[in-house]
Amino acid sequence: MASVKLGLVAVLLLSSAVARADVEISNKPTQNMSCNAGVCTATAQKAVLNVGDLATMLAGGDATVKTGSVAKDIDVGQPLSWTSTARLTLDAQQSVQIEKQVTVTGQGALTVTTNDSGAKAKNKTGEFVIVPEHGSVQFWDLASSLIIDGNSYMLVGDIKTLASDIAANPSGFYALAKPYDASADGIYTSSPTQVVFQGVFEGMGNGISKFSMNSDAASSTGLFAMVGDGGSVRDLAIVNALLDSKGTQQVGLLAELNYGQIVRCWVTGNIHFSRAAYDVGGLVAGNLGTITNSHVDMRLSGSAGNFYTFANVGGLVAANGGTITSSYALGSVAYRHTDRSDMGGLVGENFGIIENTYSLNRVKSGRKTTDSNNFGGLLGVLDSAGSVSSSYAAGEIEVDQAASPGGLIGWYADGHIKNTYWNLDGGISDPAQGAGNEKNVGGITGLTTQQLQSGLPDGFDPKTWGQAPNINNGYPYLLANPPR
């Protein structure tokens, strides 16, 4: 074990946007900013614009905050709101980050410009970041203007409008104006967004709550049936959701299939599945694109009844052939009365790339589960084409009659493994049983709870991972995707 131990203060500094931001919008006094005619530009690498000073500017007209050529990022670290029709422009050499709630309560507007440095495309590493479960941007007027990196976004206030707009223009730019309670929609019987989505949906850190779906064998599932190649869903929460699948083959709450990008999205709630469901994931059923900085807190439970069937079940994703990075899964996954299941706390079957992830999911098999099932703390199956690195599983594993329970992987099929760990105190206590079907697979190490909580495991980059006794129950967590 590496002896990397960070105190709470140090960890919070590493994980906060303020540590990276050069222009900090906060409650501190304005300093190192030159403000003239509504335009404030940084005059040093570290600068502060007082949030009250900015609000006063917006009350009188348009306001622009610029990093200029000496600073790089802009971070909004305090709540900000304005009632006027003024436009706020945030213009950064690299990234703009929203750590708190920004509210446009009137008919105001927002423009965000990132990577405004004249650098070549390959050097443009900045982005518009809304810190999950902490930051958000809310518009009270759907007629307000939102422009991000030169693209005008259509503000939507509900699911049905979003689905209608996407049906008319699947490649458009859309943003959720503010949190939406979907209980008024009733129970969906299939995905409200049936067409392949190839545009950008910016959730703005807002949540869709109480999304409910009851699907059958002919139905698609998820808010999006498919995020296509080139499509992107970002900064969106689906919370307190319920999906009841009676025979749907692929089941996911955010999307049934992803070929594009899912960035900083999270879901909470319950999925019940039965019979012919063969890919069940909390976030996405099948991923052939990219998922990053996302997480779930879900309870997945299913039974095949008298219809024994094959199934991939994963807390985050059922089957991954793309890339999953900086993501995690909480909650539980359980399946009973099945004769062929690949079940993992994070992913059911992996034939893609997984790195910097973890699962604290409880993985459980129930009665009448035959001996042809593969259960793992992180992955049900790692195929020969797949890889997993810098990841761990620390949830409880409770299996009954399962042939291949592994601390990290249920069934290992010669994929690439590096710097992965599981909790020996979680149900698989044999140090040789990191994989269910093969002893002593290289790259997998069993550690006790105390060991996992006492320092970052070997191979975990302290620029990516943090650890503190009162964060994530003491287990390692992702600095760019910290737990709430």
Short mmCIF file of C-alpha atoms in Angstrom, two decimals:
data_model
loop_
_atom_site.label_atom_id
_atom_site.label_comp_id
_atom_site.label_asym_id
_atom_site.label_seq_id
_atom_site.Cartn_x
_atom_site.Cartn_y
_atom_site.Cartn_z
CA MET A 1 0.00 0.00 0.00
CA ALA A 2 1.24 3.44 -0.85
CA SER A 3 1.38 5.67 2.19
CA VAL A 4 -0.56 8.51 0.65
CA LYS A 5 -2.73 10.06 3.34
CA LEU A 6 -4.52 13.35 2.83
CA GLY A 7 -6.24 15.32 5.56
CA LEU A 8 -9.72 16.63 4.94
CA VAL A 9 -8.60 20.15 4.18
CA ALA A 10 -6.00 19.01 1.67
CA VAL A 11 -8.45 16.63 0.00
CA LEU A 12 -11.10 19.30 -0.37
CA LEU A 13 -8.58 21.66 -1.89
CA LEU A 14 -7.49 19.04 -4.39
CA SER A 15 -11.04 18.16 -5.36
CA SER A 16 -12.50 21.64 -5.46
CA ALA A 17 -12.75 23.71 -8.57
CA VAL A 18 -11.29 26.66 -6.65
CA ALA A 19 -7.92 24.94 -6.50
CA ARG A 20 -7.80 24.91 -10.30
CA ALA A 21 -9.60 28.15 -11.03
CA ASP A 22 -7.62 31.27 -11.81
CA VAL A 23 -10.53 33.73 -11.80
CA GLU A 24 -12.60 32.97 -8.73
CA ILE A 25 -16.10 34.41 -8.43
CA SER A 26 -16.61 34.29 -4.68
CA ASN A 27 -17.49 36.32 -1.59
CA LYS A 28 -13.89 37.49 -1.22
CA PRO A 29 -12.96 41.08 -2.10
CA THR A 30 -12.28 41.77 -5.76
CA GLN A 31 -8.58 41.72 -6.55
CA ASN A 32 -6.32 41.46 -9.61
CA MET A 33 -9.25 42.32 -11.88
CA SER A 34 -9.51 45.30 -14.21
CA CYS A 35 -13.16 46.29 -14.69
CA ASN A 36 -14.23 48.84 -17.27
CA ALA A 37 -17.58 49.39 -19.02
CA GLY A 38 -18.98 46.09 -17.76
CA VAL A 39 -15.93 44.00 -18.72
CA CYS A 40 -13.72 42.54 -15.97
CA THR A 41 -10.40 41.01 -17.04
CA ALA A 42 -7.85 39.25 -14.87
CA THR A 43 -4.54 41.04 -14.45
CA ALA A 44 -2.75 38.19 -12.66
CA GLN A 45 -2.72 34.40 -12.74
CA LYS A 46 -4.85 34.33 -9.59
CA ALA A 47 -7.73 36.79 -9.45
CA VAL A 48 -10.98 37.26 -7.56
CA LEU A 49 -14.24 38.93 -8.59
CA ASN A 50 -16.60 39.51 -5.69
CA VAL A 51 -19.99 37.93 -6.43
CA GLY A 52 -21.78 40.99 -5.04
CA ASP A 53 -19.81 43.27 -7.35
CA LEU A 54 -20.79 41.08 -10.29
CA ALA A 55 -24.46 41.08 -9.28
CA THR A 56 -24.37 44.88 -9.11
CA MET A 57 -22.92 45.03 -12.61
CA LEU A 58 -25.65 42.72 -13.95
CA ALA A 59 -28.34 44.88 -12.36
CA GLY A 60 -27.14 47.75 -14.53
CA GLY A 61 -26.46 45.94 -17.82
CA ASP A 62 -24.44 43.26 -19.55
CA ALA A 63 -21.34 41.97 -17.76
CA THR A 64 -18.33 40.03 -19.03
CA VAL A 65 -15.74 38.14 -16.99
CA LYS A 66 -12.55 37.26 -18.87
CA THR A 67 -9.41 35.42 -17.93
CA GLY A 68 -7.47 37.45 -20.49
CA SER A 69 -4.06 36.14 -21.47
CA VAL A 70 -2.63 35.67 -17.96
CA ALA A 71 -5.24 33.50 -16.22
CA LYS A 72 -6.79 30.24 -17.46
CA ASP A 73 -10.00 29.11 -15.76
CA ILE A 74 -13.11 30.76 -14.35
CA ASP A 75 -14.80 29.24 -11.31
CA VAL A 76 -18.19 30.30 -9.93
CA GLY A 77 -17.78 29.38 -6.28
CA GLN A 78 -20.74 31.28 -4.79
CA PRO A 79 -24.47 31.40 -5.68
CA LEU A 80 -25.29 34.10 -8.23
CA SER A 81 -28.62 35.39 -9.51
CA TRP A 82 -29.94 38.39 -11.41
CA THR A 83 -33.40 39.62 -12.40
CA SER A 84 -32.52 42.01 -15.21
CA THR A 85 -32.40 41.28 -18.94
CA ALA A 86 -28.60 41.51 -18.82
CA ARG A 87 -26.32 38.92 -20.40
CA LEU A 88 -23.48 37.43 -18.37
CA THR A 89 -20.51 36.31 -20.46
CA LEU A 90 -17.87 33.99 -18.98
CA ASP A 91 -14.86 33.85 -21.29
CA ALA A 92 -11.93 31.60 -20.32
CA GLN A 93 -8.68 30.48 -21.87
CA GLN A 94 -9.49 26.97 -20.70
CA SER A 95 -12.44 25.92 -18.50
CA VAL A 96 -15.50 27.52 -16.93
CA GLN A 97 -16.70 25.70 -13.82
CA ILE A 98 -19.98 26.13 -11.95
CA GLU A 99 -19.71 25.02 -8.33
CA LYS A 100 -22.86 26.66 -6.95
CA GLN A 101 -26.30 27.57 -8.27
CA VAL A 102 -26.50 30.28 -10.92
CA THR A 103 -30.06 31.52 -11.42
CA VAL A 104 -31.33 33.72 -14.24
CA THR A 105 -34.58 34.80 -12.59
CA GLY A 106 -35.66 37.31 -15.22
CA GLN A 107 -35.22 37.40 -18.99
CA GLY A 108 -31.46 37.52 -18.76
CA ALA A 109 -28.95 35.54 -20.81
CA LEU A 110 -25.76 33.56 -20.41
CA THR A 111 -22.81 33.06 -22.75
CA VAL A 112 -19.99 30.66 -21.93
CA THR A 113 -16.79 30.53 -23.97
CA THR A 114 -14.06 28.00 -23.23
CA ASN A 115 -10.67 27.39 -24.85
CA ASP A 116 -10.50 31.02 -25.95
CA SER A 117 -6.74 31.11 -26.38
CA GLY A 118 -6.09 30.69 -30.08
CA ALA A 119 -4.44 27.32 -29.39
CA LYS A 120 -4.64 24.50 -31.87
CA ALA A 121 -7.57 22.11 -31.46
CA LYS A 122 -5.46 19.33 -29.93
CA ASN A 123 -4.32 21.71 -27.17
CA LYS A 124 -7.83 22.81 -26.26
CA THR A 125 -8.38 20.80 -23.11
CA GLY A 126 -10.82 23.14 -21.35
CA GLU A 127 -14.56 22.59 -21.05
CA PHE A 128 -17.76 23.83 -19.45
CA VAL A 129 -18.01 21.96 -16.14
CA ILE A 130 -20.94 21.84 -13.75
CA VAL A 131 -19.82 20.10 -10.56
CA PRO A 132 -22.21 17.15 -10.01
CA GLU A 133 -24.74 17.52 -7.20
CA HIS A 134 -23.31 20.91 -6.24
CA GLY A 135 -23.53 23.32 -9.17
CA SER A 136 -26.37 24.18 -11.54
CA VAL A 137 -27.61 26.83 -13.94
CA GLN A 138 -31.34 27.59 -13.86
CA PHE A 139 -33.44 29.75 -16.16
CA TRP A 140 -36.90 30.90 -15.15
CA ASP A 141 -37.81 32.08 -18.65
CA LEU A 142 -37.62 29.54 -21.48
CA ALA A 143 -37.21 32.41 -23.94
CA SER A 144 -33.86 33.34 -22.40
CA SER A 145 -30.68 32.98 -24.42
CA LEU A 146 -28.00 30.38 -23.65
CA ILE A 147 -24.88 30.20 -25.81
CA ILE A 148 -22.07 27.73 -25.08
CA ASP A 149 -18.95 27.81 -27.24
CA GLY A 150 -20.78 29.52 -30.08
CA ASN A 151 -23.79 27.18 -30.09
CA SER A 152 -27.25 28.49 -29.20
CA TYR A 153 -29.18 26.10 -26.97
CA MET A 154 -32.94 25.67 -26.91
CA LEU A 155 -34.17 25.77 -23.33
CA VAL A 156 -36.72 23.10 -22.43
CA GLY A 157 -38.72 22.72 -19.26
CA ASP A 158 -40.15 19.21 -19.49
CA ILE A 159 -39.57 15.77 -21.01
CA LYS A 160 -42.35 15.86 -23.58
CA THR A 161 -41.12 19.13 -25.06
CA LEU A 162 -37.58 17.76 -25.18
CA ALA A 163 -38.75 14.62 -26.97
CA SER A 164 -40.79 16.63 -29.47
CA ASP A 165 -37.92 19.01 -30.20
CA ILE A 166 -35.45 16.16 -30.67
CA ALA A 167 -37.85 14.34 -32.98
CA ALA A 168 -37.93 17.48 -35.14
CA ASN A 169 -34.15 18.02 -34.98
CA PRO A 170 -32.12 15.08 -33.58
CA SER A 171 -28.84 17.00 -34.03
CA GLY A 172 -29.86 20.14 -32.15
CA PHE A 173 -28.54 21.73 -28.97
CA TYR A 174 -30.84 21.53 -25.94
CA ALA A 175 -30.64 22.44 -22.26
CA LEU A 176 -32.84 21.67 -19.25
CA ALA A 177 -33.86 25.07 -17.92
CA LYS A 178 -34.46 23.99 -14.31
CA PRO A 179 -35.32 20.89 -12.25
CA TYR A 180 -38.37 19.02 -13.48
CA ASP A 181 -40.80 16.81 -11.55
CA ALA A 182 -41.84 14.08 -13.99
CA SER A 183 -44.56 12.63 -11.75
CA ALA A 184 -47.05 14.79 -13.65
CA ASP A 185 -46.21 12.81 -16.82
CA GLY A 186 -47.58 9.58 -15.42
CA ILE A 187 -45.94 6.28 -16.30
CA TYR A 188 -44.10 5.99 -19.60
CA THR A 189 -44.44 2.69 -21.44
CA SER A 190 -41.35 3.25 -23.62
CA SER A 191 -38.58 5.78 -24.08
CA PRO A 192 -40.00 9.26 -24.71
CA THR A 193 -37.10 9.97 -27.09
CA GLN A 194 -37.35 7.33 -29.80
CA VAL A 195 -35.10 8.79 -32.49
CA VAL A 196 -31.32 8.40 -32.39
CA PHE A 197 -30.06 11.49 -30.58
CA GLN A 198 -27.02 12.99 -32.28
CA GLY A 199 -27.06 16.45 -30.77
CA VAL A 200 -26.08 17.84 -27.35
CA PHE A 201 -28.31 17.81 -24.28
CA GLU A 202 -26.93 19.92 -21.45
CA GLY A 203 -28.71 19.16 -18.19
CA MET A 204 -27.11 22.22 -16.57
CA GLY A 205 -26.73 20.26 -13.31
CA ASN A 206 -30.53 20.05 -12.99
CA GLY A 207 -32.46 16.93 -12.11
CA ILE A 208 -35.45 15.11 -13.55
CA SER A 209 -37.19 13.57 -10.55
CA LYS A 210 -39.76 10.76 -10.27
CA PHE A 211 -39.32 9.55 -13.85
CA SER A 212 -41.40 6.36 -14.06
CA MET A 213 -41.55 3.68 -16.75
CA ASN A 214 -43.32 0.35 -17.12
CA SER A 215 -42.01 -1.40 -20.24
CA ASP A 216 -42.80 -4.64 -22.03
CA ALA A 217 -41.00 -6.83 -24.57
CA ALA A 218 -41.66 -4.44 -27.46
CA SER A 219 -40.57 -1.28 -25.64
CA SER A 220 -37.38 0.73 -25.57
CA THR A 221 -36.25 2.08 -22.22
CA GLY A 222 -34.51 5.12 -20.79
CA LEU A 223 -34.93 8.84 -21.23
CA PHE A 224 -33.11 8.33 -24.54
CA ALA A 225 -33.57 5.16 -26.55
CA MET A 226 -30.17 5.73 -28.16
CA VAL A 227 -27.46 8.35 -27.88
CA GLY A 228 -25.85 8.11 -31.29
CA ASP A 229 -22.29 8.55 -32.46
CA GLY A 230 -21.63 12.27 -32.10
CA GLY A 231 -24.40 12.72 -29.54
CA SER A 232 -23.71 13.97 -26.03
CA VAL A 233 -25.66 14.05 -22.76
CA ARG A 234 -24.01 16.11 -20.03
CA ASP A 235 -24.55 17.36 -16.48
CA LEU A 236 -27.91 15.65 -15.99
CA ALA A 237 -29.49 13.91 -13.00
CA ILE A 238 -32.39 11.46 -13.02
CA VAL A 239 -33.38 11.01 -9.39
CA ASN A 240 -35.91 8.91 -7.50
CA ALA A 241 -36.73 7.06 -10.71
CA LEU A 242 -38.59 3.77 -11.12
CA LEU A 243 -38.31 1.45 -14.10
CA ASP A 244 -40.32 -1.77 -14.13
CA SER A 245 -39.39 -4.01 -17.05
CA LYS A 246 -41.53 -6.98 -17.98
CA GLY A 247 -39.62 -8.58 -20.81
CA THR A 248 -37.76 -5.62 -22.30
CA GLN A 249 -34.47 -6.96 -23.60
CA GLN A 250 -32.25 -3.93 -22.86
CA VAL A 251 -32.90 -1.83 -19.78
CA GLY A 252 -31.24 1.44 -18.73
CA LEU A 253 -32.53 4.61 -17.09
CA LEU A 254 -30.61 7.31 -18.91
CA ALA A 255 -30.31 5.47 -22.21
CA GLU A 256 -30.85 2.02 -23.60
CA LEU A 257 -27.79 2.34 -25.83
CA ASN A 258 -24.93 4.83 -25.90
CA TYR A 259 -22.63 5.32 -28.88
CA GLY A 260 -21.77 8.91 -28.01
CA GLN A 261 -20.68 10.70 -24.82
CA ILE A 262 -22.24 10.69 -21.37
CA VAL A 263 -20.48 13.17 -19.10
CA ARG A 264 -21.20 14.00 -15.44
CA CYS A 265 -24.57 12.27 -15.33
CA TRP A 266 -26.05 10.41 -12.37
CA VAL A 267 -29.18 8.43 -11.59
CA THR A 268 -30.88 7.24 -8.41
CA GLY A 269 -33.87 4.97 -7.90
CA ASN A 270 -35.00 1.42 -8.62
CA ILE A 271 -35.08 -0.96 -11.57
CA HIS A 272 -37.11 -4.16 -11.45
CA PHE A 273 -36.67 -6.61 -14.32
CA SER A 274 -37.86 -10.06 -15.27
CA ARG A 275 -38.07 -12.70 -17.97
CA ALA A 276 -36.27 -11.80 -21.21
CA ALA A 277 -34.25 -8.84 -19.95
CA TYR A 278 -30.70 -9.62 -21.05
CA ASP A 279 -28.87 -6.29 -20.56
CA VAL A 280 -29.75 -4.32 -17.43
CA GLY A 281 -27.73 -1.31 -16.28
CA GLY A 282 -28.56 1.49 -13.88
CA LEU A 283 -27.33 4.23 -16.22
CA VAL A 284 -27.11 2.53 -19.62
CA ALA A 285 -27.84 -0.99 -20.88
CA GLY A 286 -25.19 -1.08 -23.61
CA ASN A 287 -22.24 1.30 -23.94
CA LEU A 288 -20.16 1.53 -27.10
CA GLY A 289 -19.29 5.18 -26.55
CA THR A 290 -17.75 7.02 -23.61
CA ILE A 291 -19.02 7.44 -20.06
CA THR A 292 -17.02 9.69 -17.76
CA ASN A 293 -17.43 11.31 -14.32
CA SER A 294 -20.82 9.65 -13.87
CA HIS A 295 -22.36 7.59 -11.10
CA VAL A 296 -25.44 5.72 -9.92
CA ASP A 297 -27.09 4.99 -6.59
CA MET A 298 -29.53 2.31 -7.70
CA ARG A 299 -31.29 -0.82 -6.54
CA LEU A 300 -31.45 -3.34 -9.39
CA SER A 301 -33.43 -6.50 -8.71
CA GLY A 302 -34.77 -9.16 -11.02
CA SER A 303 -36.11 -12.65 -11.44
CA ALA A 304 -36.57 -14.79 -14.51
CA GLY A 305 -39.48 -16.61 -12.89
CA ASN A 306 -39.85 -19.98 -14.59
CA PHE A 307 -38.14 -18.64 -17.71
CA TYR A 308 -34.44 -19.24 -17.19
CA THR A 309 -32.44 -16.83 -19.28
CA PHE A 310 -29.10 -15.17 -19.92
CA ALA A 311 -28.54 -11.67 -18.55
CA ASN A 312 -25.81 -9.06 -18.17
CA VAL A 313 -26.52 -6.95 -15.09
CA GLY A 314 -24.33 -4.06 -13.90
CA GLY A 315 -24.92 -1.27 -11.43
CA LEU A 316 -23.75 1.34 -13.94
CA VAL A 317 -23.73 -0.46 -17.31
CA ALA A 318 -24.86 -3.93 -18.37
CA ALA A 319 -22.46 -4.50 -21.29
CA ASN A 320 -19.50 -2.22 -22.04
CA GLY A 321 -17.65 -2.20 -25.34
CA GLY A 322 -16.66 1.44 -25.10
CA THR A 323 -14.83 3.42 -22.41
CA ILE A 324 -15.85 4.06 -18.81
CA THR A 325 -13.66 6.38 -16.74
CA SER A 326 -13.86 8.21 -13.40
CA SER A 327 -17.24 6.69 -12.55
CA TYR A 328 -18.73 4.66 -9.70
CA ALA A 329 -21.76 2.68 -8.55
CA LEU A 330 -23.60 2.55 -5.23
CA GLY A 331 -26.65 0.54 -4.19
CA SER A 332 -27.29 -3.13 -4.94
CA VAL A 333 -27.73 -5.60 -7.78
CA ALA A 334 -29.59 -8.86 -7.27
CA TYR A 335 -30.92 -11.59 -9.57
CA ARG A 336 -32.59 -14.87 -8.73
CA HIS A 337 -34.11 -17.83 -10.55
CA THR A 338 -31.72 -17.58 -13.50
CA ASP A 339 -29.40 -20.12 -15.08
CA ARG A 340 -26.92 -17.84 -16.90
CA SER A 341 -26.10 -14.36 -15.57
CA ASP A 342 -23.04 -12.13 -15.61
CA MET A 343 -23.51 -9.70 -12.77
CA GLY A 344 -21.11 -7.04 -11.51
CA GLY A 345 -21.35 -4.14 -9.12
CA LEU A 346 -20.28 -1.75 -11.89
CA VAL A 347 -20.57 -3.65 -15.20
CA GLY A 348 -22.05 -7.01 -16.15
CA GLU A 349 -19.81 -7.83 -19.11
CA ASN A 350 -16.79 -5.79 -20.20
CA PHE A 351 -15.11 -6.03 -23.59
CA GLY A 352 -14.06 -2.37 -23.59
CA ILE A 353 -11.93 -0.10 -21.40
CA ILE A 354 -12.60 0.61 -17.72
CA GLU A 355 -10.25 2.78 -15.69
CA ASN A 356 -10.43 4.78 -12.45
CA THR A 357 -13.73 3.35 -11.26
CA TYR A 358 -15.17 1.72 -8.17
CA SER A 359 -18.23 -0.08 -6.87
CA LEU A 360 -19.64 -0.11 -3.37
CA ASN A 361 -22.63 -2.09 -4.62
CA ARG A 362 -23.97 -5.12 -2.83
CA VAL A 363 -23.99 -8.04 -5.30
CA LYS A 364 -26.44 -10.80 -4.44
CA SER A 365 -27.84 -13.94 -6.04
CA GLY A 366 -31.10 -15.35 -4.77
CA ARG A 367 -32.87 -18.67 -4.58
CA LYS A 368 -33.07 -21.06 -7.52
CA THR A 369 -29.98 -19.53 -9.10
CA THR A 370 -28.09 -22.29 -10.91
CA ASP A 371 -24.35 -22.92 -10.99
CA SER A 372 -23.70 -21.29 -14.39
CA ASN A 373 -23.62 -17.72 -13.16
CA ASN A 374 -20.73 -15.29 -12.84
CA PHE A 375 -20.83 -12.72 -10.03
CA GLY A 376 -18.10 -10.18 -9.28
CA GLY A 377 -17.72 -7.15 -7.06
CA LEU A 378 -16.85 -4.94 -10.03
CA LEU A 379 -17.42 -7.04 -13.18
CA GLY A 380 -19.43 -10.11 -13.99
CA VAL A 381 -17.16 -11.02 -16.92
CA LEU A 382 -13.95 -9.56 -18.32
CA ASP A 383 -13.66 -10.65 -21.96
CA SER A 384 -10.35 -11.12 -23.74
CA ALA A 385 -10.80 -7.81 -25.59
CA GLY A 386 -11.50 -5.88 -22.38
CA SER A 387 -9.33 -4.12 -19.83
CA VAL A 388 -9.74 -2.80 -16.31
CA SER A 389 -7.25 -0.70 -14.37
CA SER A 390 -6.96 1.49 -11.27
CA SER A 391 -10.30 0.31 -9.93
CA TYR A 392 -11.71 -1.43 -6.86
CA ALA A 393 -14.80 -3.12 -5.43
CA ALA A 394 -15.70 -2.86 -1.76
CA GLY A 395 -19.36 -3.86 -1.61
CA GLU A 396 -20.76 -7.00 -0.03
CA ILE A 397 -20.91 -10.12 -2.20
CA GLU A 398 -23.53 -12.69 -1.25
CA VAL A 399 -24.02 -15.58 -3.67
CA ASP A 400 -25.99 -18.82 -3.52
CA GLN A 401 -25.12 -21.75 -5.80
CA ALA A 402 -23.10 -19.47 -8.09
CA ALA A 403 -20.24 -21.26 -9.81
CA SER A 404 -17.99 -18.24 -10.26
CA PRO A 405 -18.10 -15.64 -7.50
CA GLY A 406 -15.00 -13.44 -7.59
CA GLY A 407 -14.00 -10.55 -5.39
CA LEU A 408 -13.46 -8.33 -8.43
CA ILE A 409 -14.48 -10.39 -11.49
CA GLY A 410 -16.86 -13.29 -11.82
CA TRP A 411 -15.31 -14.80 -14.95
CA TYR A 412 -11.88 -13.87 -16.29
CA ALA A 413 -11.30 -14.51 -20.02
CA ASP A 414 -7.75 -13.23 -20.50
CA GLY A 415 -8.49 -9.50 -20.56
CA HIS A 416 -5.95 -6.93 -19.36
CA ILE A 417 -5.92 -6.14 -15.63
CA LYS A 418 -3.73 -3.66 -13.76
CA ASN A 419 -3.85 -2.18 -10.26
CA THR A 420 -7.27 -3.49 -9.22
CA TYR A 421 -8.47 -4.44 -5.73
CA TRP A 422 -11.38 -5.89 -3.80
CA ASN A 423 -12.41 -5.95 -0.16
CA LEU A 424 -11.55 -9.26 1.51
CA ASP A 425 -14.08 -8.49 4.26
CA GLY A 426 -16.99 -8.25 1.84
CA GLY A 427 -17.76 -11.93 1.31
CA ILE A 428 -14.89 -13.29 -0.85
CA SER A 429 -12.15 -13.73 1.75
CA ASP A 430 -9.81 -16.03 -0.18
CA PRO A 431 -6.88 -13.82 -1.35
CA ALA A 432 -6.54 -16.01 -4.46
CA GLN A 433 -10.16 -15.50 -5.54
CA GLY A 434 -10.09 -12.10 -7.23
CA ALA A 435 -11.62 -13.87 -10.24
CA GLY A 436 -14.24 -16.54 -9.82
CA ASN A 437 -13.00 -19.04 -12.38
CA GLU A 438 -9.22 -18.76 -11.95
CA LYS A 439 -6.95 -18.48 -8.96
CA ASN A 440 -4.36 -15.74 -8.47
CA VAL A 441 -5.07 -13.70 -11.59
CA GLY A 442 -2.37 -11.07 -11.97
CA GLY A 443 -3.31 -7.44 -11.43
CA ILE A 444 -6.00 -8.22 -8.81
CA THR A 445 -5.23 -7.89 -5.10
CA GLY A 446 -7.44 -8.51 -2.09
CA LEU A 447 -7.21 -5.94 0.71
CA THR A 448 -9.00 -5.70 4.04
CA THR A 449 -11.35 -2.83 4.84
CA GLN A 450 -8.68 -1.32 7.05
CA GLN A 451 -6.11 -1.48 4.26
CA LEU A 452 -8.47 0.10 1.72
CA GLN A 453 -9.28 2.89 4.17
CA SER A 454 -5.72 3.59 5.31
CA GLY A 455 -4.14 4.84 2.08
CA LEU A 456 -4.41 4.86 -1.67
CA PRO A 457 -3.60 1.43 -3.14
CA ASP A 458 -0.50 1.03 -5.29
CA GLY A 459 -1.03 2.40 -8.78
CA PHE A 460 -3.75 4.88 -7.79
CA ASP A 461 -2.69 8.33 -8.99
CA PRO A 462 -3.11 10.94 -6.19
CA LYS A 463 -3.94 13.49 -8.89
CA THR A 464 -7.01 11.37 -9.71
CA TRP A 465 -7.86 9.78 -6.35
CA GLY A 466 -8.34 11.23 -2.88
CA GLN A 467 -8.95 9.72 0.53
CA ALA A 468 -10.17 11.03 3.89
CA PRO A 469 -11.78 9.32 6.91
CA ASN A 470 -15.09 11.19 6.61
CA ILE A 471 -15.48 11.04 2.81
CA ASN A 472 -16.85 7.92 1.09
CA ASN A 473 -16.67 5.97 4.36
CA GLY A 474 -12.91 6.27 4.19
CA TYR A 475 -12.60 4.44 0.87
CA PRO A 476 -10.71 6.03 -2.06
CA TYR A 477 -12.83 8.42 -4.10
CA LEU A 478 -12.46 10.28 -7.38
CA LEU A 479 -11.35 13.89 -7.08
CA ALA A 480 -13.19 14.93 -10.26
CA ASN A 481 -16.30 12.97 -9.24
CA PRO A 482 -16.48 13.15 -5.44
CA PRO A 483 -19.37 11.57 -3.50
CA ARG A 484 -22.01 13.91 -2.22
#
